[in-house]
């Protein structure tokens, strides 16, 4: 006669004492693994976000004496920041120009780089006859080091006094006759240095977001575009009436991150122009000022106050920019 225990399937039988201990050990190991895995990101957040940001706000109210001691200077550092912000004071690289430079980078990123990026992404998505060549050409700046790109661009736009072959050597055959630019290049003059930086920003800035936009377009329902083509919609009409509204959330996200990144943009200008020429050429940026003054090891109270003011004003600007963009397009699901 079959016993009741034998009639119960093995998987449904109550676990014995040995199995309970084994399950507890497995549960303990799993919880330990989860907690230890969360420890590093939490530690990283505590040190590099909470400590750094609160430490920056705290340091903005102090100034270092020559003997290394600190004294509380109230809002003097903030007052000095606003003197620069409203063009009442200027010294070295730090001037009102750093703010206008960043604003020009933002305008360039949104009104020039973004439309060009969308246009090239759409061409690759539609597989026009030049799409393969465009894909290779536009992806090159994305895979090369920024140092290599800056070196190539510096050689290209430097004068004949430094390099015998550059873009101005070619332009002289087409009637270009500015002797100073031909000899010294665009990166040494206060009138042309920032324009050279802007040209570099267009050349190197239109490639990064192509991957995101092209990937988003490739997920769009093919039947929607096929229906539009049957109705006689042109490629331009399809882009503005179908493609752009359907990928608008991606456009908003990439626009906000690109425009917001202009606050910390400085490395290409630093590599091509250098610290010594930053003030004379007027090519400084907010990120460059903060990095330069932080590495110099002095006036950290002013640098901290400068960072706090930029964070507050920049955050409000980016938030307003994001809100404005979101009003132009709804949330389309497909």
Tab-separated table of N, CA and C in Angstrom, residues 104-251:
chain	number	residue	atom	x	y	z
A	104	UNK	N	26.692	81.361	-27.968
A	104	UNK	CA	26.851	81.140	-29.409
A	104	UNK	C	27.002	79.654	-29.729
A	105	UNK	N	27.663	78.908	-28.840
A	105	UNK	CA	27.755	77.455	-29.027
A	105	UNK	C	26.384	76.803	-28.942
A	106	UNK	N	25.552	77.274	-28.008
A	106	UNK	CA	24.197	76.738	-27.877
A	106	UNK	C	23.376	77.019	-29.135
A	107	UNK	N	23.440	78.253	-29.623
A	107	UNK	CA	22.703	78.601	-30.833
A	107	UNK	C	23.194	77.787	-32.013
A	108	UNK	N	24.504	77.592	-32.103
A	108	UNK	CA	25.071	76.792	-33.194
A	108	UNK	C	24.599	75.340	-33.113
A	109	UNK	N	24.598	74.787	-31.892
A	109	UNK	CA	24.201	73.388	-31.713
A	109	UNK	C	22.755	73.159	-32.104
A	110	UNK	N	21.878	74.128	-31.790
A	110	UNK	CA	20.457	73.913	-32.033
A	110	UNK	C	20.021	74.335	-33.437
A	111	UNK	N	20.512	75.459	-33.914
A	111	UNK	CA	20.026	75.997	-35.179
A	111	UNK	C	20.850	75.561	-36.392
A	112	UNK	N	22.045	75.025	-36.165
A	112	UNK	CA	22.888	74.602	-37.291
A	112	UNK	C	23.164	73.106	-37.226
A	113	UNK	N	23.790	72.657	-36.122
A	113	UNK	CA	24.165	71.244	-36.024
A	113	UNK	C	22.969	70.315	-36.034
A	114	UNK	N	21.922	70.669	-35.288
A	114	UNK	CA	20.745	69.800	-35.206
A	114	UNK	C	20.048	69.629	-36.554
A	115	UNK	N	19.735	70.701	-37.300
A	115	UNK	CA	19.111	70.500	-38.620
A	115	UNK	C	19.979	69.696	-39.585
A	116	UNK	N	21.295	69.967	-39.583
A	116	UNK	CA	22.184	69.220	-40.477
A	116	UNK	C	22.203	67.747	-40.079
A	117	UNK	N	22.256	67.476	-38.778
A	117	UNK	CA	22.260	66.094	-38.294
A	117	UNK	C	20.980	65.371	-38.684
A	118	UNK	N	19.836	66.027	-38.525
A	118	UNK	CA	18.563	65.418	-38.905
A	118	UNK	C	18.498	65.162	-40.400
A	119	UNK	N	19.010	66.094	-41.180
A	119	UNK	CA	18.986	65.928	-42.638
A	119	UNK	C	19.837	64.734	-43.068
A	120	UNK	N	21.054	64.632	-42.532
A	120	UNK	CA	21.925	63.509	-42.881
A	120	UNK	C	21.345	62.188	-42.364
A	121	UNK	N	20.758	62.203	-41.178
A	121	UNK	CA	20.146	60.981	-40.634
A	121	UNK	C	18.999	60.516	-41.527
A	122	UNK	N	18.222	61.459	-42.010
A	122	UNK	CA	17.097	61.114	-42.888
A	122	UNK	C	17.587	60.562	-44.222
A	123	UNK	N	18.675	61.127	-44.739
A	123	UNK	CA	19.247	60.631	-45.991
A	123	UNK	C	19.754	59.198	-45.829
A	124	UNK	N	20.400	58.920	-44.698
A	124	UNK	CA	20.878	57.559	-44.445
A	124	UNK	C	19.698	56.613	-44.237
A	125	UNK	N	18.663	57.082	-43.563
A	125	UNK	CA	17.474	56.263	-43.320
A	125	UNK	C	16.761	55.922	-44.623
A	126	UNK	N	16.688	56.885	-45.530
A	126	UNK	CA	16.033	56.663	-46.824
A	126	UNK	C	16.939	55.952	-47.832
A	127	UNK	N	18.197	55.738	-47.458
A	127	UNK	CA	19.167	55.027	-48.295
A	127	UNK	C	19.307	55.667	-49.673
A	128	UNK	N	19.590	56.973	-49.646
A	128	UNK	CA	19.865	57.662	-50.903
A	128	UNK	C	21.179	57.137	-51.467
A	129	UNK	N	21.465	57.473	-52.712
A	129	UNK	CA	22.610	56.846	-53.379
A	129	UNK	C	23.951	57.201	-52.757
A	130	UNK	N	23.993	58.255	-51.954
A	130	UNK	CA	25.242	58.627	-51.277
A	130	UNK	C	25.253	58.222	-49.799
A	131	UNK	N	24.274	57.450	-49.367
A	131	UNK	CA	24.146	57.158	-47.935
A	131	UNK	C	25.328	56.365	-47.381
A	132	UNK	N	25.865	55.419	-48.154
A	132	UNK	CA	26.999	54.617	-47.678
A	132	UNK	C	28.230	55.485	-47.474
A	133	UNK	N	28.483	56.366	-48.447
A	133	UNK	CA	29.624	57.268	-48.296
A	133	UNK	C	29.421	58.254	-47.166
A	134	UNK	N	28.189	58.740	-46.999
A	134	UNK	CA	27.891	59.654	-45.901
A	134	UNK	C	28.099	58.979	-44.552
A	135	UNK	N	27.679	57.736	-44.466
A	135	UNK	CA	27.809	57.010	-43.196
A	135	UNK	C	29.273	56.910	-42.784
A	136	UNK	N	30.143	56.587	-43.738
A	136	UNK	CA	31.576	56.467	-43.435
A	136	UNK	C	32.173	57.832	-43.111
A	137	UNK	N	31.855	58.828	-43.944
A	137	UNK	CA	32.430	60.157	-43.775
A	137	UNK	C	32.014	60.804	-42.455
A	138	UNK	N	30.750	60.667	-42.100
A	138	UNK	CA	30.239	61.338	-40.912
A	138	UNK	C	30.588	60.611	-39.622
A	139	UNK	N	30.856	59.313	-39.711
A	139	UNK	CA	31.189	58.564	-38.502
A	139	UNK	C	32.661	58.669	-38.122
A	140	UNK	N	33.500	59.155	-39.036
A	140	UNK	CA	34.934	59.241	-38.756
A	140	UNK	C	35.232	60.101	-37.530
A	141	UNK	N	34.664	61.334	-37.421
A	141	UNK	CA	34.947	62.127	-36.215
A	141	UNK	C	34.477	61.470	-34.924
A	142	UNK	N	33.509	60.559	-35.008
A	142	UNK	CA	32.985	59.914	-33.803
A	142	UNK	C	33.925	58.847	-33.264
A	143	UNK	N	34.728	58.258	-34.136
A	143	UNK	CA	35.595	57.164	-33.711
A	143	UNK	C	37.033	57.618	-33.470
A	144	UNK	N	37.372	58.836	-33.934
A	144	UNK	CA	38.722	59.343	-33.731
A	144	UNK	C	38.804	60.135	-32.427
A	145	UNK	N	39.979	60.168	-31.858
A	145	UNK	CA	40.201	60.941	-30.633
A	145	UNK	C	40.060	62.427	-30.924
A	146	UNK	N	39.538	63.163	-29.934
A	146	UNK	CA	39.377	64.604	-30.102
A	146	UNK	C	40.736	65.282	-30.269
A	147	UNK	N	41.785	64.696	-29.717
A	147	UNK	CA	43.127	65.259	-29.874
A	147	UNK	C	43.564	65.183	-31.331
A	148	UNK	N	43.287	64.065	-31.990
A	148	UNK	CA	43.642	63.909	-33.403
A	148	UNK	C	42.842	64.876	-34.260
A	149	UNK	N	41.551	65.012	-33.977
A	149	UNK	CA	40.713	65.941	-34.733
A	149	UNK	C	41.203	67.376	-34.572
A	150	UNK	N	41.538	67.755	-33.338
A	150	UNK	CA	42.003	69.123	-33.084
A	150	UNK	C	43.346	69.379	-33.754
A	151	UNK	N	44.231	68.404	-33.733
A	151	UNK	CA	45.534	68.564	-34.379
A	151	UNK	C	45.372	68.729	-35.886
A	152	UNK	N	44.517	67.919	-36.481
A	152	UNK	CA	44.259	68.029	-37.914
A	152	UNK	C	43.656	69.390	-38.260
A	153	UNK	N	42.699	69.823	-37.458
A	153	UNK	CA	42.044	71.106	-37.704
A	153	UNK	C	43.015	72.264	-37.480
A	154	UNK	N	43.883	72.155	-36.479
A	154	UNK	CA	44.853	73.211	-36.212
A	154	UNK	C	45.820	73.365	-37.372
A	155	UNK	N	46.288	72.256	-37.917
A	155	UNK	CA	47.174	72.318	-39.084
A	155	UNK	C	46.448	72.917	-40.274
A	156	UNK	N	45.194	72.563	-40.427
A	156	UNK	CA	44.418	73.014	-41.583
A	156	UNK	C	44.172	74.516	-41.555
A	157	UNK	N	43.937	75.080	-40.351
A	157	UNK	CA	43.572	76.491	-40.241
A	157	UNK	C	44.686	77.370	-39.672
A	158	UNK	N	45.894	76.810	-39.502
A	158	UNK	CA	47.028	77.637	-39.119
A	158	UNK	C	47.603	78.320	-40.359
A	159	UNK	N	48.411	79.351	-40.125
A	159	UNK	CA	48.940	80.119	-41.236
A	159	UNK	C	50.161	79.488	-41.873
A	160	UNK	N	50.616	80.095	-42.946
A	160	UNK	CA	51.795	79.595	-43.655
A	160	UNK	C	53.058	79.786	-42.831
A	161	UNK	N	52.999	80.647	-41.791
A	161	UNK	CA	54.153	80.809	-40.922
A	161	UNK	C	54.446	79.570	-40.110
A	162	UNK	N	53.442	78.711	-39.913
A	162	UNK	CA	53.623	77.474	-39.145
A	162	UNK	C	53.632	76.244	-40.037
A	163	UNK	N	52.739	76.206	-41.024
A	163	UNK	CA	52.633	75.061	-41.915
A	163	UNK	C	52.541	75.565	-43.360
A	164	UNK	N	53.286	74.933	-44.232
A	164	UNK	CA	53.307	75.371	-45.627
A	164	UNK	C	52.014	75.053	-46.358
A	165	UNK	N	51.357	73.979	-45.960
A	165	UNK	CA	50.132	73.554	-46.642
A	165	UNK	C	48.955	73.658	-45.679
A	166	UNK	N	47.986	74.477	-46.021
A	166	UNK	CA	46.776	74.605	-45.216
A	166	UNK	C	45.662	75.108	-46.115
A	167	UNK	N	44.526	75.389	-45.529
A	167	UNK	CA	43.372	75.776	-46.324
A	167	UNK	C	43.561	77.152	-46.973
A	168	UNK	N	44.369	77.998	-46.356
A	168	UNK	CA	44.565	79.340	-46.913
A	168	UNK	C	45.494	79.313	-48.128
A	169	UNK	N	46.353	78.312	-48.194
A	169	UNK	CA	47.177	78.135	-49.390
A	169	UNK	C	46.296	77.871	-50.601
A	170	UNK	N	45.220	77.128	-50.381
A	170	UNK	CA	44.269	76.846	-51.467
A	170	UNK	C	43.422	78.076	-51.764
A	171	UNK	N	42.990	78.788	-50.706
A	171	UNK	CA	42.100	79.927	-50.905
A	171	UNK	C	42.772	81.088	-51.628
A	172	UNK	N	44.090	81.193	-51.527
A	172	UNK	CA	44.778	82.273	-52.240
A	172	UNK	C	44.608	82.147	-53.750
A	173	UNK	N	44.412	80.950	-54.244
A	173	UNK	CA	44.194	80.749	-55.680
A	173	UNK	C	42.795	81.189	-56.109
A	174	UNK	N	41.921	81.443	-55.139
A	174	UNK	CA	40.565	81.889	-55.439
A	174	UNK	C	40.343	83.356	-55.045
A	175	UNK	N	41.440	84.091	-54.838
A	175	UNK	CA	41.341	85.519	-54.586
A	175	UNK	C	41.418	85.933	-53.136
A	176	UNK	N	41.618	85.011	-52.184
A	176	UNK	CA	41.727	85.383	-50.773
A	176	UNK	C	43.046	86.115	-50.554
A	177	UNK	N	42.997	87.318	-49.952
A	177	UNK	CA	44.194	88.156	-49.902
A	177	UNK	C	44.504	88.732	-48.521
A	178	UNK	N	43.905	88.215	-47.454
A	178	UNK	CA	44.196	88.714	-46.105
A	178	UNK	C	45.564	88.180	-45.672
A	179	UNK	N	46.574	89.062	-45.706
A	179	UNK	CA	47.941	88.644	-45.459
A	179	UNK	C	48.139	88.108	-44.038
A	180	UNK	N	47.481	88.759	-43.053
A	180	UNK	CA	47.635	88.315	-41.673
A	180	UNK	C	47.090	86.902	-41.486
A	181	UNK	N	45.891	86.639	-42.013
A	181	UNK	CA	45.288	85.314	-41.869
A	181	UNK	C	46.102	84.275	-42.620
A	182	UNK	N	46.609	84.641	-43.814
A	182	UNK	CA	47.392	83.691	-44.602
A	182	UNK	C	48.662	83.294	-43.860
A	183	UNK	N	49.300	84.260	-43.203
A	183	UNK	CA	50.565	83.978	-42.524
A	183	UNK	C	50.355	83.415	-41.123
A	184	UNK	N	49.428	84.003	-40.351
A	184	UNK	CA	49.269	83.624	-38.940
A	184	UNK	C	48.140	82.627	-38.700
A	185	UNK	N	47.176	82.539	-39.620
A	185	UNK	CA	46.059	81.622	-39.449
A	185	UNK	C	44.901	82.243	-38.680
A	186	UNK	N	43.819	81.486	-38.527
A	186	UNK	CA	42.627	81.992	-37.852
A	186	UNK	C	42.680	81.851	-36.340
A	187	UNK	N	43.567	81.003	-35.826
A	187	UNK	CA	43.557	80.677	-34.401
A	187	UNK	C	44.375	81.637	-33.546
A	188	UNK	N	44.990	82.631	-34.162
A	188	UNK	CA	45.834	83.555	-33.404
A	188	UNK	C	45.242	84.956	-33.305
A	189	UNK	N	44.156	85.214	-33.981
A	189	UNK	CA	43.557	86.549	-33.993
A	189	UNK	C	42.272	86.559	-33.175
A	190	UNK	N	42.062	87.639	-32.419
A	190	UNK	CA	40.838	87.772	-31.632
A	190	UNK	C	39.617	87.908	-32.527
A	191	UNK	N	39.808	88.351	-33.760
A	191	UNK	CA	38.683	88.537	-34.677
A	191	UNK	C	38.247	87.243	-35.351
A	192	UNK	N	39.155	86.281	-35.452
A	192	UNK	CA	38.838	85.067	-36.214
A	192	UNK	C	38.940	83.772	-35.412
A	193	UNK	N	39.571	83.811	-34.222
A	193	UNK	CA	39.803	82.569	-33.468
A	193	UNK	C	38.497	81.865	-33.116
A	194	UNK	N	37.523	82.639	-32.611
A	194	UNK	CA	36.283	81.988	-32.217
A	194	UNK	C	35.495	81.484	-33.424
A	195	UNK	N	35.618	82.181	-34.571
A	195	UNK	CA	34.970	81.679	-35.778
A	195	UNK	C	35.563	80.341	-36.202
A	196	UNK	N	36.862	80.185	-36.015
A	196	UNK	CA	37.493	78.897	-36.316
A	196	UNK	C	36.974	77.810	-35.388
A	197	UNK	N	36.789	78.155	-34.104
A	197	UNK	CA	36.228	77.200	-33.150
A	197	UNK	C	34.805	76.814	-33.547
A	198	UNK	N	34.039	77.773	-34.019
A	198	UNK	CA	32.663	77.496	-34.442
A	198	UNK	C	32.653	76.555	-35.646
A	199	UNK	N	33.573	76.780	-36.590
A	199	UNK	CA	33.659	75.886	-37.750
A	199	UNK	C	33.993	74.471	-37.303
A	200	UNK	N	34.916	74.353	-36.353
A	200	UNK	CA	35.256	73.029	-35.826
A	200	UNK	C	34.048	72.393	-35.144
A	201	UNK	N	33.273	73.192	-34.425
A	201	UNK	CA	32.111	72.666	-33.711
A	201	UNK	C	31.069	72.116	-34.671
A	202	UNK	N	30.933	72.743	-35.837
A	202	UNK	CA	29.997	72.224	-36.840
A	202	UNK	C	30.537	70.936	-37.427
A	203	UNK	N	31.811	70.936	-37.770
A	203	UNK	CA	32.420	69.770	-38.403
A	203	UNK	C	32.395	68.539	-37.490
A	204	UNK	N	32.733	68.751	-36.219
A	204	UNK	CA	32.805	67.623	-35.286
A	204	UNK	C	31.511	67.386	-34.524
A	205	UNK	N	30.563	68.335	-34.581
A	205	UNK	CA	29.372	68.235	-33.745
A	205	UNK	C	28.162	67.613	-34.400
A	206	UNK	N	28.193	67.425	-35.724
A	206	UNK	CA	27.012	66.889	-36.399
A	206	UNK	C	27.013	65.373	-36.461
A	207	UNK	N	28.078	64.748	-35.984
A	207	UNK	CA	28.198	63.300	-36.175
A	207	UNK	C	27.646	62.479	-35.022
A	208	UNK	N	27.808	62.969	-33.795
A	208	UNK	CA	27.474	62.148	-32.641
A	208	UNK	C	26.024	61.725	-32.574
A	209	UNK	N	25.093	62.631	-32.892
A	209	UNK	CA	23.673	62.324	-32.752
A	209	UNK	C	23.082	61.594	-33.955
A	210	UNK	N	23.845	61.456	-35.030
A	210	UNK	CA	23.324	60.760	-36.208
A	210	UNK	C	22.960	59.319	-35.863
A	211	UNK	N	23.775	58.686	-35.038
A	211	UNK	CA	23.511	57.294	-34.656
A	211	UNK	C	22.178	57.186	-33.931
A	212	UNK	N	21.900	58.116	-33.022
A	212	UNK	CA	20.655	58.075	-32.251
A	212	UNK	C	19.444	58.349	-33.154
A	213	UNK	N	19.542	59.380	-33.983
A	213	UNK	CA	18.418	59.724	-34.841
A	213	UNK	C	18.152	58.626	-35.872
A	214	UNK	N	19.207	58.075	-36.443
A	214	UNK	CA	19.031	57.024	-37.438
A	214	UNK	C	18.435	55.759	-36.817
A	215	UNK	N	18.857	55.443	-35.600
A	215	UNK	CA	18.294	54.272	-34.910
A	215	UNK	C	16.822	54.488	-34.591
A	216	UNK	N	16.452	55.720	-34.194
A	216	UNK	CA	15.052	56.023	-33.887
A	216	UNK	C	14.199	55.942	-35.137
A	217	UNK	N	14.707	56.468	-36.257
A	217	UNK	CA	13.952	56.412	-37.514
A	217	UNK	C	13.767	54.980	-37.998
A	218	UNK	N	14.754	54.130	-37.769
A	218	UNK	CA	14.654	52.747	-38.243
A	218	UNK	C	13.570	51.965	-37.514
A	219	UNK	N	13.098	52.447	-36.354
A	219	UNK	CA	12.039	51.760	-35.605
A	219	UNK	C	10.635	52.240	-35.976
A	220	UNK	N	10.550	53.229	-36.865
A	220	UNK	CA	9.236	53.736	-37.245
A	220	UNK	C	8.478	52.698	-38.085
A	221	UNK	N	7.157	52.633	-37.935
A	221	UNK	CA	6.373	51.671	-38.730
A	221	UNK	C	6.493	51.961	-40.217
A	222	UNK	N	6.904	50.954	-40.975
A	222	UNK	CA	7.097	51.142	-42.417
A	222	UNK	C	5.779	51.404	-43.129
A	223	UNK	N	4.681	50.862	-42.610
A	223	UNK	CA	3.388	51.019	-43.294
A	223	UNK	C	2.898	52.460	-43.285
A	224	UNK	N	3.331	53.234	-42.272
A	224	UNK	CA	2.923	54.640	-42.215
A	224	UNK	C	3.522	55.407	-43.381
A	225	UNK	N	4.807	55.204	-43.636
A	225	UNK	CA	5.470	55.893	-44.736
A	225	UNK	C	5.003	55.358	-46.083
A	226	UNK	N	4.738	54.061	-46.159
A	226	UNK	CA	4.222	53.500	-47.410
A	226	UNK	C	2.865	54.098	-47.749
A	227	UNK	N	2.023	54.281	-46.743
A	227	UNK	CA	0.719	54.904	-46.973
A	227	UNK	C	0.880	56.351	-47.432
A	228	UNK	N	1.846	57.060	-46.834
A	228	UNK	CA	2.085	58.452	-47.236
A	228	UNK	C	2.577	58.529	-48.671
A	229	UNK	N	3.426	57.591	-49.067
A	229	UNK	CA	3.924	57.580	-50.445
A	229	UNK	C	2.795	57.292	-51.433
A	230	UNK	N	1.883	56.394	-51.056
A	230	UNK	CA	0.743	56.099	-51.930
A	230	UNK	C	-0.176	57.307	-52.080
A	231	UNK	N	-0.217	58.144	-51.031
A	231	UNK	CA	-1.037	59.359	-51.085
A	231	UNK	C	-0.336	60.501	-51.810
A	232	UNK	N	0.887	60.241	-52.265
A	232	UNK	CA	1.603	61.257	-53.029
A	232	UNK	C	2.431	62.221	-52.212
A	233	UNK	N	2.723	61.899	-50.941
A	233	UNK	CA	3.534	62.788	-50.102
A	233	UNK	C	4.993	62.736	-50.539
A	234	UNK	N	5.596	63.897	-50.697
A	234	UNK	CA	6.996	63.976	-51.091
A	234	UNK	C	7.893	63.605	-49.913
A	235	UNK	N	9.189	63.437	-50.205
A	235	UNK	CA	10.134	63.103	-49.135
A	235	UNK	C	10.178	64.206	-48.084
A	236	UNK	N	10.138	65.450	-48.537
A	236	UNK	CA	10.162	66.576	-47.596
A	236	UNK	C	8.915	66.585	-46.722
A	237	UNK	N	7.762	66.333	-47.351
A	237	UNK	CA	6.509	66.310	-46.581
A	237	UNK	C	6.493	65.147	-45.593
A	238	UNK	N	7.033	64.017	-45.991
A	238	UNK	CA	7.098	62.879	-45.071
A	238	UNK	C	7.960	63.203	-43.855
A	239	UNK	N	9.058	63.918	-44.109
A	239	UNK	CA	9.965	64.224	-43.005
A	239	UNK	C	9.298	65.163	-42.001
A	240	UNK	N	8.718	66.254	-42.480
A	240	UNK	CA	8.178	67.260	-41.564
A	240	UNK	C	6.814	66.864	-40.983
A	241	UNK	N	6.024	66.079	-41.714
A	241	UNK	CA	4.678	65.743	-41.241
A	241	UNK	C	4.594	64.401	-40.527
A	242	UNK	N	5.561	63.513	-40.785
A	242	UNK	CA	5.491	62.168	-40.195
A	242	UNK	C	6.724	61.858	-39.348
A	243	UNK	N	7.884	61.920	-39.979
A	243	UNK	CA	9.110	61.519	-39.289
A	243	UNK	C	9.389	62.397	-38.079
A	244	UNK	N	9.443	63.708	-38.309
A	244	UNK	CA	9.823	64.624	-37.229
A	244	UNK	C	8.869	64.567	-36.031
A	245	UNK	N	7.537	64.563	-36.235
A	245	UNK	CA	6.650	64.439	-35.065
A	245	UNK	C	6.810	63.123	-34.311
A	246	UNK	N	7.106	62.047	-35.040
A	246	UNK	CA	7.205	60.745	-34.388
A	246	UNK	C	8.515	60.568	-33.619
A	247	UNK	N	9.554	61.302	-33.999
A	247	UNK	CA	10.831	61.190	-33.276
A	247	UNK	C	11.091	62.429	-32.420
A	248	UNK	N	10.048	63.252	-32.207
A	248	UNK	CA	10.256	64.510	-31.512
A	248	UNK	C	10.788	64.324	-30.092
A	249	UNK	N	10.378	63.274	-29.400
A	249	UNK	CA	10.884	63.046	-28.037
A	249	UNK	C	12.394	62.828	-28.046
A	250	UNK	N	12.883	62.121	-29.071
A	250	UNK	CA	14.328	61.935	-29.202
A	250	UNK	C	15.015	63.243	-29.545
A	251	UNK	N	14.387	64.053	-30.389
A	251	UNK	CA	14.939	65.359	-30.748
A	251	UNK	C	15.064	66.234	-29.501
